[in-house]
Short mmCIF file of C-alpha atoms in Angstrom, two decimals:
data_model
loop_
_atom_site.label_atom_id
_atom_site.label_comp_id
_atom_site.label_asym_id
_atom_site.label_seq_id
_atom_site.Cartn_x
_atom_site.Cartn_y
_atom_site.Cartn_z
CA UNK A 1 -6.78 -28.72 5.31
CA UNK A 2 -8.48 -31.55 7.24
CA UNK A 3 -7.06 -32.70 10.55
CA UNK A 4 -3.94 -34.87 10.18
CA UNK A 5 -3.74 -38.36 11.68
CA UNK A 6 -2.20 -38.77 15.10
CA UNK A 7 1.53 -38.10 15.29
CA UNK A 8 1.48 -36.35 11.90
CA UNK A 9 2.60 -32.73 11.63
CA UNK A 10 0.06 -30.02 10.84
CA UNK A 11 -0.12 -28.58 7.34
CA UNK A 12 -1.21 -24.95 7.40
CA UNK A 13 -1.48 -21.98 5.03
CA UNK A 14 0.90 -19.14 5.76
CA UNK A 15 0.68 -15.42 5.21
CA UNK A 16 2.68 -15.78 2.00
CA UNK A 17 -0.12 -17.80 0.42
CA UNK A 18 1.84 -21.08 0.49
CA UNK A 19 1.15 -24.20 2.52
CA UNK A 20 3.76 -25.18 5.11
CA UNK A 21 4.63 -28.12 7.31
CA UNK A 22 7.41 -28.74 9.85
CA UNK A 23 8.33 -32.40 10.40
CA UNK A 24 10.31 -33.68 13.38
CA UNK A 25 12.44 -36.70 12.45
CA UNK A 26 14.15 -37.23 15.79
CA UNK A 27 17.36 -35.88 17.26
CA UNK A 28 20.56 -34.67 15.64
CA UNK A 29 24.01 -35.79 16.73
CA UNK A 30 24.23 -32.80 19.10
CA UNK A 31 20.94 -33.70 20.84
CA UNK A 32 18.80 -30.99 19.22
CA UNK A 33 15.54 -31.72 17.40
CA UNK A 34 15.93 -32.57 13.72
CA UNK A 35 13.13 -30.52 12.15
CA UNK A 36 12.59 -30.30 8.38
CA UNK A 37 10.46 -27.74 6.53
CA UNK A 38 8.31 -28.46 3.49
CA UNK A 39 6.20 -25.98 1.53
CA UNK A 40 4.09 -25.95 -1.63
CA UNK A 41 1.34 -24.19 -3.52
CA UNK A 42 -1.30 -26.71 -2.39
CA UNK A 43 -1.84 -28.74 0.75
CA UNK A 44 -1.78 -31.97 -1.29
CA UNK A 45 1.65 -31.09 -2.68
CA UNK A 46 3.00 -30.50 0.84
CA UNK A 47 1.46 -33.77 2.05
CA UNK A 48 3.17 -35.63 -0.77
CA UNK A 49 6.54 -34.07 0.11
CA UNK A 50 6.06 -34.97 3.78
CA UNK A 51 5.25 -38.59 2.86
CA UNK A 52 8.41 -38.80 0.73
CA UNK A 53 10.49 -37.35 3.56
CA UNK A 54 9.12 -39.82 6.11
CA UNK A 55 9.60 -42.71 3.71
CA UNK A 56 13.24 -41.76 3.12
CA UNK A 57 13.90 -41.43 6.84
CA UNK A 58 12.57 -44.95 7.38
CA UNK A 59 14.71 -46.48 4.62
CA UNK A 60 18.07 -44.85 5.27
CA UNK A 61 20.12 -42.48 7.30
CA UNK A 62 19.80 -43.93 10.78
CA UNK A 63 21.49 -47.15 11.86
CA UNK A 64 19.01 -50.05 11.67
CA UNK A 65 18.05 -51.37 15.08
CA UNK A 66 18.46 -54.95 13.88
CA UNK A 67 21.13 -55.76 11.31
CA UNK A 68 20.44 -59.05 9.58
CA UNK A 69 21.43 -58.91 5.91
CA UNK A 70 24.78 -58.37 4.27
CA UNK A 71 23.51 -55.13 2.72
CA UNK A 72 22.50 -53.71 6.11
CA UNK A 73 25.83 -54.59 7.70
CA UNK A 74 28.05 -53.35 4.85
CA UNK A 75 26.08 -50.09 4.64
CA UNK A 76 26.53 -49.54 8.36
CA UNK A 77 30.19 -50.65 8.20
CA UNK A 78 31.22 -48.27 5.43
CA UNK A 79 29.22 -45.34 6.87
CA UNK A 80 30.26 -45.66 10.50
CA UNK A 81 33.22 -48.02 11.00
CA UNK A 82 35.51 -48.06 7.95
CA UNK A 83 35.79 -44.30 7.73
CA UNK A 84 38.77 -41.96 7.84
CA UNK A 85 40.99 -41.77 9.78
CA UNK A 86 40.70 -45.52 10.39
CA UNK A 87 41.16 -46.05 6.64
CA UNK A 88 42.60 -43.67 4.08
CA UNK A 89 40.19 -41.41 2.20
CA UNK A 90 40.79 -42.98 -1.20
CA UNK A 91 40.56 -46.47 0.30
CA UNK A 92 37.20 -45.56 1.83
CA UNK A 93 36.00 -44.23 -1.53
CA UNK A 94 37.12 -47.41 -3.33
CA UNK A 95 35.45 -49.60 -0.69
CA UNK A 96 32.16 -47.73 -1.04
CA UNK A 97 32.22 -48.09 -4.83
CA UNK A 98 32.84 -51.85 -4.60
CA UNK A 99 30.08 -52.32 -2.02
CA UNK A 100 27.45 -50.32 -3.91
CA UNK A 101 28.21 -51.50 -7.44
CA UNK A 102 29.21 -55.14 -6.95
CA UNK A 103 28.83 -56.65 -3.49
CA UNK A 104 25.29 -55.55 -2.61
CA UNK A 105 23.77 -56.43 -6.03
CA UNK A 106 25.29 -59.93 -5.83
CA UNK A 107 25.12 -61.01 -2.18
CA UNK A 108 23.39 -58.15 -0.36
CA UNK A 109 20.15 -60.06 0.32
CA UNK A 110 21.82 -62.98 2.14
CA UNK A 111 21.76 -62.98 5.95
CA UNK A 112 24.88 -62.69 8.06
CA UNK A 113 23.79 -65.49 10.36
CA UNK A 114 20.93 -67.86 11.09
CA UNK A 115 19.64 -71.17 9.82
CA UNK A 116 17.99 -69.98 6.58
CA UNK A 117 19.33 -67.82 3.76
CA UNK A 118 22.70 -67.56 5.46
CA UNK A 119 25.66 -66.28 3.45
CA UNK A 120 28.04 -69.11 2.50
CA UNK A 121 31.54 -69.05 0.98
CA UNK A 122 30.09 -70.47 -2.23
CA UNK A 123 27.98 -67.33 -2.67
CA UNK A 124 31.07 -65.14 -2.37
CA UNK A 125 33.00 -67.30 -4.85
CA UNK A 126 30.10 -67.07 -7.32
CA UNK A 127 30.28 -63.28 -7.01
CA UNK A 128 34.00 -63.33 -7.82
CA UNK A 129 33.30 -65.39 -10.95
CA UNK A 130 30.68 -62.88 -12.05
CA UNK A 131 33.09 -60.00 -11.48
CA UNK A 132 35.77 -61.66 -13.62
CA UNK A 133 33.46 -62.41 -16.58
CA UNK A 134 34.14 -60.47 -19.77
CA UNK A 135 31.21 -58.68 -21.37
CA UNK A 136 31.31 -56.99 -24.75
CA UNK A 137 29.80 -53.52 -24.46
CA UNK A 138 29.32 -51.03 -27.26
CA UNK A 139 31.77 -48.23 -26.53
CA UNK A 140 32.18 -44.72 -27.81
CA UNK A 141 33.05 -44.02 -31.47
CA UNK A 142 31.64 -47.37 -32.52
CA UNK A 143 34.36 -49.39 -30.79
CA UNK A 144 33.63 -52.45 -28.68
CA UNK A 145 35.21 -52.72 -25.28
CA UNK A 146 35.38 -55.63 -22.88
CA UNK A 147 35.10 -54.38 -19.30
CA UNK A 148 36.10 -56.89 -16.67
CA UNK A 149 37.35 -56.64 -13.12
CA UNK A 150 41.08 -57.18 -12.77
CA UNK A 151 42.47 -59.84 -10.46
CA UNK A 152 43.85 -57.07 -8.25
CA UNK A 153 40.40 -55.47 -7.82
CA UNK A 154 38.79 -58.81 -7.00
CA UNK A 155 41.57 -59.49 -4.49
CA UNK A 156 40.94 -56.05 -2.94
CA UNK A 157 37.23 -56.88 -2.70
CA UNK A 158 38.06 -60.08 -0.83
CA UNK A 159 40.29 -58.24 1.63
CA UNK A 160 37.58 -55.64 2.20
CA UNK A 161 34.91 -58.28 2.88
CA UNK A 162 37.24 -60.14 5.21
CA UNK A 163 37.71 -56.96 7.27
CA UNK A 164 33.98 -56.18 7.26
CA UNK A 165 32.92 -59.67 8.35
CA UNK A 166 35.69 -59.77 10.96
CA UNK A 167 34.21 -56.62 12.49
CA UNK A 168 30.74 -58.23 12.32
CA UNK A 169 31.98 -61.23 14.32
CA UNK A 170 33.72 -58.97 16.81
CA UNK A 171 30.50 -57.01 17.42
CA UNK A 172 28.27 -60.06 17.65
CA UNK A 173 26.44 -59.53 14.36
CA UNK A 174 27.71 -62.80 12.89
CA UNK A 175 29.10 -66.05 14.27
CA UNK A 176 31.77 -66.53 11.57
CA UNK A 177 33.76 -64.74 8.92
CA UNK A 178 32.90 -66.41 5.60
CA UNK A 179 35.95 -64.79 3.93
CA UNK A 180 38.45 -66.06 6.48
CA UNK A 181 41.31 -68.32 5.40
CA UNK A 182 39.73 -71.22 7.33
CA UNK A 183 36.64 -71.27 5.10
CA UNK A 184 37.91 -70.14 1.68
CA UNK A 185 41.08 -69.27 -0.18
CA UNK A 186 41.52 -65.70 -1.43
CA UNK A 187 41.23 -65.13 -5.20
CA UNK A 188 44.42 -65.73 -7.15
CA UNK A 189 46.37 -62.55 -7.64
CA UNK A 190 49.86 -61.94 -8.98
CA UNK A 191 51.41 -58.52 -8.61
CA UNK A 192 52.45 -57.07 -11.96
CA UNK A 193 56.03 -56.15 -12.71
CA UNK A 194 57.22 -52.63 -12.12
CA UNK A 195 56.82 -50.52 -15.27
CA UNK A 196 59.98 -48.39 -15.23
CA UNK A 197 61.52 -46.42 -18.06
CA UNK A 198 64.66 -47.77 -19.67
CA UNK A 199 67.98 -45.94 -19.52
CA UNK A 200 67.57 -44.59 -23.03
CA UNK A 201 64.01 -43.45 -22.34
CA UNK A 202 65.03 -41.82 -19.06
CA UNK A 203 67.83 -39.88 -20.75
CA UNK A 204 65.50 -38.76 -23.55
CA UNK A 205 62.89 -37.54 -21.03
CA UNK A 206 65.51 -35.68 -18.98
CA UNK A 207 66.98 -33.96 -22.05
CA UNK A 208 63.49 -32.81 -23.05
CA UNK A 209 62.42 -31.88 -19.49
CA UNK A 210 65.36 -29.53 -18.92
CA UNK A 211 63.83 -27.03 -21.37
CA UNK A 212 60.36 -27.35 -19.75
CA UNK A 213 58.99 -24.78 -17.29
CA UNK A 214 58.27 -27.65 -14.91
CA UNK A 215 61.76 -29.13 -15.25
CA UNK A 216 62.22 -29.27 -11.46
CA UNK A 217 58.98 -31.23 -11.09
CA UNK A 218 59.96 -33.90 -13.65
CA UNK A 219 63.56 -34.35 -12.48
CA UNK A 220 62.39 -34.57 -8.87
CA UNK A 221 60.14 -37.46 -9.83
CA UNK A 222 62.77 -39.25 -11.92
CA UNK A 223 65.65 -38.84 -9.44
CA UNK A 224 63.99 -39.12 -6.02
CA UNK A 225 60.63 -40.73 -6.80
CA UNK A 226 58.09 -38.97 -4.53
CA UNK A 227 54.45 -39.81 -5.15
CA UNK A 228 52.41 -37.45 -7.31
CA UNK A 229 50.40 -35.98 -4.43
CA UNK A 230 53.55 -35.57 -2.35
CA UNK A 231 55.26 -33.63 -5.13
CA UNK A 232 52.30 -31.33 -5.80
CA UNK A 233 51.95 -30.66 -2.05
CA UNK A 234 55.51 -29.38 -1.44
CA UNK A 235 55.61 -25.88 0.05
CA UNK A 236 58.44 -23.39 -0.22
CA UNK A 237 58.79 -23.21 3.57
CA UNK A 238 59.74 -26.90 3.48
CA UNK A 239 62.35 -26.48 0.74
CA UNK A 240 65.80 -25.66 2.15
CA UNK A 241 68.07 -24.59 -0.71
CA UNK A 242 70.48 -22.59 1.48
CA UNK A 243 70.68 -24.53 4.77
CA UNK A 244 73.30 -23.99 7.49
CA UNK A 245 76.84 -25.16 6.81
CA UNK A 246 76.26 -28.39 8.75
CA UNK A 247 73.34 -29.44 6.50
CA UNK A 248 72.82 -30.27 2.86
CA UNK A 249 70.03 -28.83 0.66
CA UNK A 250 66.89 -30.87 1.26
CA UNK A 251 63.09 -30.89 1.14
CA UNK A 252 60.63 -32.08 3.78
CA UNK A 253 57.66 -34.18 2.63
CA UNK A 254 54.88 -33.75 5.18
CA UNK A 255 51.60 -33.24 3.30
CA UNK A 256 50.07 -34.00 -0.08
CA UNK A 257 47.48 -32.51 -2.44
CA UNK A 258 44.42 -34.69 -2.93
CA UNK A 259 41.11 -34.18 -4.70
CA UNK A 260 38.16 -35.05 -2.52
CA UNK A 261 34.44 -35.32 -3.20
CA UNK A 262 32.22 -32.48 -2.06
CA UNK A 263 29.77 -33.08 0.79
CA UNK A 264 26.40 -31.47 1.41
CA UNK A 265 26.24 -28.76 4.03
CA UNK A 266 22.46 -28.31 3.89
CA UNK A 267 19.83 -29.97 6.07
CA UNK A 268 18.13 -31.92 3.27
CA UNK A 269 20.47 -33.05 0.45
CA UNK A 270 17.64 -34.66 -1.53
CA UNK A 271 15.61 -31.48 -1.73
CA UNK A 272 18.73 -29.33 -2.23
CA UNK A 273 19.64 -30.77 -5.63
CA UNK A 274 16.27 -32.10 -6.78
CA UNK A 275 16.67 -30.26 -10.08
CA UNK A 276 20.04 -31.92 -10.68
CA UNK A 277 18.77 -35.50 -10.56
CA UNK A 278 19.54 -37.53 -13.68
CA UNK A 279 16.37 -37.92 -15.71
CA UNK A 280 15.50 -40.40 -18.49
CA UNK A 281 17.44 -39.82 -21.69
CA UNK A 282 15.46 -38.22 -24.55
CA UNK A 283 14.26 -40.71 -27.17
CA UNK A 284 15.91 -41.12 -30.55
CA UNK A 285 13.62 -41.03 -33.58
CA UNK A 286 13.84 -42.43 -37.09
CA UNK A 287 11.73 -42.03 -40.23
CA UNK A 288 8.63 -44.17 -40.42
CA UNK A 289 7.53 -43.00 -43.85
CA UNK A 290 7.98 -45.00 -47.05
CA UNK A 291 10.48 -42.58 -48.64
CA UNK A 292 12.63 -40.59 -46.15
CA UNK A 293 14.37 -38.81 -49.05
CA UNK A 294 11.05 -37.41 -50.23
CA UNK A 295 10.05 -36.51 -46.66
CA UNK A 296 13.01 -34.11 -46.56
CA UNK A 297 12.62 -33.23 -42.89
CA UNK A 298 14.44 -34.28 -39.76
CA UNK A 299 13.43 -37.67 -38.30
CA UNK A 300 11.83 -36.23 -35.15
CA UNK A 301 9.55 -34.06 -37.36
CA UNK A 302 8.42 -36.93 -39.60
CA UNK A 303 4.62 -37.48 -39.28
CA UNK A 304 5.17 -41.25 -39.22
CA UNK A 305 8.25 -41.16 -36.98
CA UNK A 306 8.99 -44.12 -34.72
CA UNK A 307 11.23 -44.48 -31.72
CA UNK A 308 14.65 -45.97 -32.27
CA UNK A 309 16.33 -48.09 -29.56
CA UNK A 310 18.65 -46.12 -27.31
CA UNK A 311 18.92 -42.36 -27.03
CA UNK A 312 20.46 -39.62 -29.14
CA UNK A 313 23.01 -38.56 -26.52
CA UNK A 314 25.00 -41.69 -25.66
CA UNK A 315 26.85 -44.16 -27.87
CA UNK A 316 27.42 -46.50 -24.92
CA UNK A 317 24.72 -47.68 -22.45
CA UNK A 318 22.83 -44.76 -20.91
CA UNK A 319 23.71 -43.91 -17.30
CA UNK A 320 21.17 -45.02 -14.69
CA UNK A 321 18.53 -42.61 -13.50
CA UNK A 322 18.71 -41.11 -10.03
CA UNK A 323 16.43 -42.77 -7.46
CA UNK A 324 13.78 -40.60 -5.77
CA UNK A 325 15.92 -40.38 -2.61
CA UNK A 326 19.16 -39.49 -4.42
CA UNK A 327 21.37 -37.36 -2.16
CA UNK A 328 24.29 -36.98 -4.54
CA UNK A 329 25.37 -34.03 -6.71
CA UNK A 330 26.91 -32.36 -3.67
CA UNK A 331 29.12 -30.18 -5.86
CA UNK A 332 26.01 -28.12 -6.69
CA UNK A 333 25.06 -27.56 -3.05
CA UNK A 334 25.39 -23.86 -2.08
CA UNK A 335 26.74 -24.92 1.34
CA UNK A 336 29.08 -27.62 0.08
CA UNK A 337 32.27 -28.37 2.03
CA UNK A 338 35.20 -30.74 2.29
CA UNK A 339 35.78 -31.18 -1.45
CA UNK A 340 38.07 -29.98 -4.22
CA UNK A 341 41.86 -29.91 -3.98
CA UNK A 342 42.79 -30.09 -0.31
CA UNK A 343 46.02 -30.51 1.62
CA UNK A 344 46.01 -33.71 3.69
CA UNK A 345 48.44 -35.90 5.58
CA UNK A 346 50.67 -38.34 3.73
CA UNK A 347 49.75 -41.94 3.07
CA UNK A 348 51.55 -43.43 6.10
CA UNK A 349 53.83 -42.28 8.91
CA UNK A 350 56.75 -43.74 6.95
CA UNK A 351 55.91 -41.38 4.09
CA UNK A 352 56.88 -38.36 6.20
CA UNK A 353 60.56 -38.04 5.27
CA UNK A 354 63.38 -35.73 4.25
CA UNK A 355 65.01 -35.97 0.82
CA UNK A 356 68.46 -34.64 0.03
CA UNK A 357 68.56 -32.54 -3.14
CA UNK A 358 71.23 -33.04 -5.79
CA UNK A 359 72.91 -29.95 -7.22
CA UNK A 360 70.93 -30.00 -10.48
CA UNK A 361 67.62 -29.88 -8.58
CA UNK A 362 68.86 -27.06 -6.36
CA UNK A 363 69.60 -24.93 -9.45
CA UNK A 364 66.25 -25.73 -11.06
CA UNK A 365 64.32 -24.92 -7.88
CA UNK A 366 66.11 -21.60 -7.50
CA UNK A 367 65.22 -20.66 -11.07
CA UNK A 368 61.61 -21.71 -10.43
CA UNK A 369 61.43 -19.58 -7.28
CA UNK A 370 62.69 -16.50 -9.15
CA UNK A 371 60.14 -17.02 -11.93
CA UNK A 372 57.30 -17.43 -9.39
CA UNK A 373 58.27 -14.23 -7.61
CA UNK A 374 58.13 -12.38 -10.92
CA UNK A 375 54.69 -13.85 -11.74
CA UNK A 376 53.39 -13.05 -8.25
CA UNK A 377 54.39 -9.41 -8.65
CA UNK A 378 52.58 -9.24 -11.99
CA UNK A 379 49.33 -10.77 -10.71
CA UNK A 380 49.26 -9.03 -7.34
CA UNK A 381 46.13 -9.92 -5.37
CA UNK A 382 45.08 -12.48 -8.00
CA UNK A 383 47.97 -14.73 -6.99
CA UNK A 384 46.95 -17.66 -4.77
CA UNK A 385 48.89 -17.35 -1.48
CA UNK A 386 49.06 -21.13 -0.93
CA UNK A 387 52.88 -21.07 -1.04
CA UNK A 388 53.21 -24.23 -3.13
CA UNK A 389 56.30 -24.99 -5.20
CA UNK A 390 54.51 -26.39 -8.23
CA UNK A 391 51.45 -24.30 -9.10
CA UNK A 392 49.12 -23.22 -11.85
CA UNK A 393 49.55 -19.90 -13.64
CA UNK A 394 47.71 -18.16 -10.78
CA UNK A 395 49.61 -19.86 -7.96
CA UNK A 396 46.95 -22.44 -7.07
CA UNK A 397 47.44 -26.19 -6.63
CA UNK A 398 47.76 -28.37 -9.72
CA UNK A 399 45.11 -31.01 -10.31
CA UNK A 400 46.40 -34.56 -10.67
CA UNK A 401 44.74 -35.01 -14.08
CA UNK A 402 46.37 -31.83 -15.44
CA UNK A 403 49.72 -32.96 -14.05
CA UNK A 404 49.37 -36.34 -15.77
CA UNK A 405 48.39 -34.67 -19.06
CA UNK A 406 51.57 -32.54 -18.87
CA UNK A 407 53.60 -35.74 -18.30
CA UNK A 408 52.07 -37.38 -21.38
CA UNK A 409 52.88 -34.29 -23.45
CA UNK A 410 56.48 -34.46 -22.19
CA UNK A 411 56.77 -38.10 -23.26
CA UNK A 412 55.45 -37.28 -26.73
CA UNK A 413 58.00 -34.49 -27.16
CA UNK A 414 60.75 -36.85 -25.99
CA UNK A 415 59.66 -39.58 -28.42
CA UNK A 416 59.01 -42.05 -25.61
CA UNK A 417 56.13 -44.52 -25.58
CA UNK A 418 53.16 -43.68 -23.37
CA UNK A 419 53.73 -44.53 -19.70
CA UNK A 420 51.94 -43.75 -16.46
CA UNK A 421 53.23 -40.92 -14.31
CA UNK A 422 53.87 -43.46 -11.55
CA UNK A 423 56.53 -44.92 -13.86
CA UNK A 424 58.77 -42.01 -12.84
CA UNK A 425 58.67 -43.26 -9.23
CA UNK A 426 59.45 -46.80 -10.40
CA UNK A 427 62.30 -45.46 -12.52
CA UNK A 428 63.82 -43.67 -9.51
CA UNK A 429 63.68 -46.83 -7.41
CA UNK A 430 65.17 -48.94 -10.20
CA UNK A 431 68.02 -46.51 -10.82
CA UNK A 432 68.82 -46.33 -7.10
CA UNK A 433 69.04 -50.11 -6.82
CA UNK A 434 71.03 -50.39 -10.06
CA UNK A 435 73.54 -47.83 -8.76
CA UNK A 436 74.28 -50.04 -5.75
CA UNK A 437 72.22 -48.17 -3.14
CA UNK A 438 71.34 -50.33 -0.15
CA UNK A 439 67.74 -51.56 -0.25
CA UNK A 440 66.99 -50.08 3.19
CA UNK A 441 68.10 -46.65 1.93
CA UNK A 442 65.85 -47.06 -1.13
CA UNK A 443 62.98 -47.84 1.24
CA UNK A 444 63.62 -44.62 3.17
CA UNK A 445 63.90 -42.47 0.03
CA UNK A 446 60.70 -43.81 -1.51
CA UNK A 447 58.78 -43.85 1.78
CA UNK A 448 57.74 -47.51 1.73
CA UNK A 449 56.32 -48.94 4.94
CA UNK A 450 57.64 -52.46 4.26
CA UNK A 451 61.02 -53.32 2.85
CA UNK A 452 59.40 -56.08 0.78
CA UNK A 453 57.80 -53.36 -1.37
CA UNK A 454 61.22 -51.85 -2.08
CA UNK A 455 62.63 -55.27 -3.00
CA UNK A 456 60.36 -55.30 -6.07
CA UNK A 457 62.86 -53.00 -7.76
CA UNK A 458 65.77 -55.45 -7.33
CA UNK A 459 64.83 -57.81 -10.19
CA UNK A 460 63.92 -54.92 -12.49
CA UNK A 461 67.27 -53.26 -11.78
CA UNK A 462 69.14 -56.26 -13.23
CA UNK A 463 67.90 -55.28 -16.69
CA UNK A 464 68.98 -51.69 -16.09
CA UNK A 465 72.45 -52.87 -15.04
CA UNK A 466 72.72 -54.97 -18.20
CA UNK A 467 71.77 -51.96 -20.34
CA UNK A 468 74.44 -49.86 -18.63
CA UNK A 469 77.11 -52.53 -19.21
CA UNK A 470 76.12 -52.92 -22.87
CA UNK A 471 76.36 -49.16 -23.37
CA UNK A 472 79.77 -49.07 -21.70
CA UNK A 473 81.03 -51.90 -23.92
CA UNK A 474 79.67 -50.28 -27.07
CA UNK A 475 81.41 -47.02 -26.11
CA UNK A 476 84.85 -48.66 -25.79
CA UNK A 477 87.20 -47.83 -28.67
CA UNK A 478 84.44 -45.84 -30.41
CA UNK A 479 82.31 -48.91 -30.84
CA UNK A 480 85.08 -50.94 -32.58
CA UNK A 481 85.54 -53.45 -29.74
CA UNK A 482 83.43 -56.10 -31.46
CA UNK A 483 85.36 -55.66 -34.74
CA UNK A 484 88.63 -55.95 -32.85
CA UNK A 485 87.57 -59.22 -31.25
CA UNK A 486 86.48 -60.62 -34.62
CA UNK A 487 89.83 -59.67 -36.17
CA UNK A 488 91.74 -61.35 -33.33
CA UNK A 489 89.64 -64.45 -33.76
CA UNK A 490 90.36 -64.55 -37.47
CA UNK A 491 94.13 -64.19 -36.77
CA UNK A 492 94.11 -67.12 -34.40
CA UNK A 493 92.26 -69.20 -36.98
CA UNK A 494 94.93 -68.57 -39.63
CA UNK A 495 97.68 -69.34 -37.16
CA UNK A 496 96.14 -72.69 -36.32
#
């Protein structure tokens, strides 16, 4: 191998017959040298890998010494500033998705400050209009779908940008916040009404849920309204079914189960999952001969075959290919960490609360505990010792998607129209307000940070109260109250 240019690492042939090179990229966070190893069958192959590594290190990873564009600032902001625990994990994930998929493609090239190519409020407003446009896209099974960003998502994007540009002004990267209320109004957004089950639907679900193995899980959601992650994260050591005489049966909500994305634990994520990168889709072929029936072979074997638009794998637009410096696919990393179903803190400090258990839930939880003890004895060492109340067949945590699928199956058995699992929480809040519970108590039970959030259930509860009154009236005199009133009216008419 000829001598490398100055400041380039040496490529040499090792005793194993392969060519090797060690590249120093700088310092790690702990102050040690960040050295990367590349090897190949030829010196040219190693040189190519070293060039790719140096090119990637120049484009990303480190914080740019001079932040000028919106893309540079937002990338630095989401990677270093707006990270947990400053923001919640799911909020951080949603922010990153909005920045990568929408904000950077639309306004990423504009500069934060300066006299030329400076970002203006009009550019942000044009991005919001693009996000709200409806586009007809060919969906799966031949159906057309019209994806468009909801008003709530666009409003969330505006709030995110306002925070990011406020931090840029605070740190001297920009002289103004283009998303501030002084320069532009936020996108119009109206919160949707609470989707709660009706009285009849709630009764039908409860009657069906009582015979379900997860009856305690469903009644807990309908009566007390904990969030899904809070319910799935309850441990037996926080369930007090036989408390001292001075206390009532209760549960303590302190943690939740949440699915998180895996992170790489290796030194070079790009090289780690190079074989997992998404490649171009295979072409789709069609007959090019004059008589396909006489050809009698598959299209890709036809001597005159021609390429058909699209691919043979996807009915909707093909997913984008991975860039050369793709560092994703962390779930395939042999040293992956931080992902899967994990136990984390609750959403806010107000979410940490104690809920009193009604008698029906106490009985259901006791029956569930006996059944779990029996299953644990049968499985032995195969039982997951997590100590959760609601578990899979092996004692492990339940995934949110599986929990939602079980809820949908319960609704189908009860003959109730499809509804989100969060509707159970809304139903609990509505029933509490309709029963005359003080709004501050409802706030404490549901774990809302602001009482204004709990007040949403007040208007919805009026309909529930009306349904209860109508049912009470219809039950009077075995449903003959209306006939009685009509008869009295007819009597008065004859008398007059």
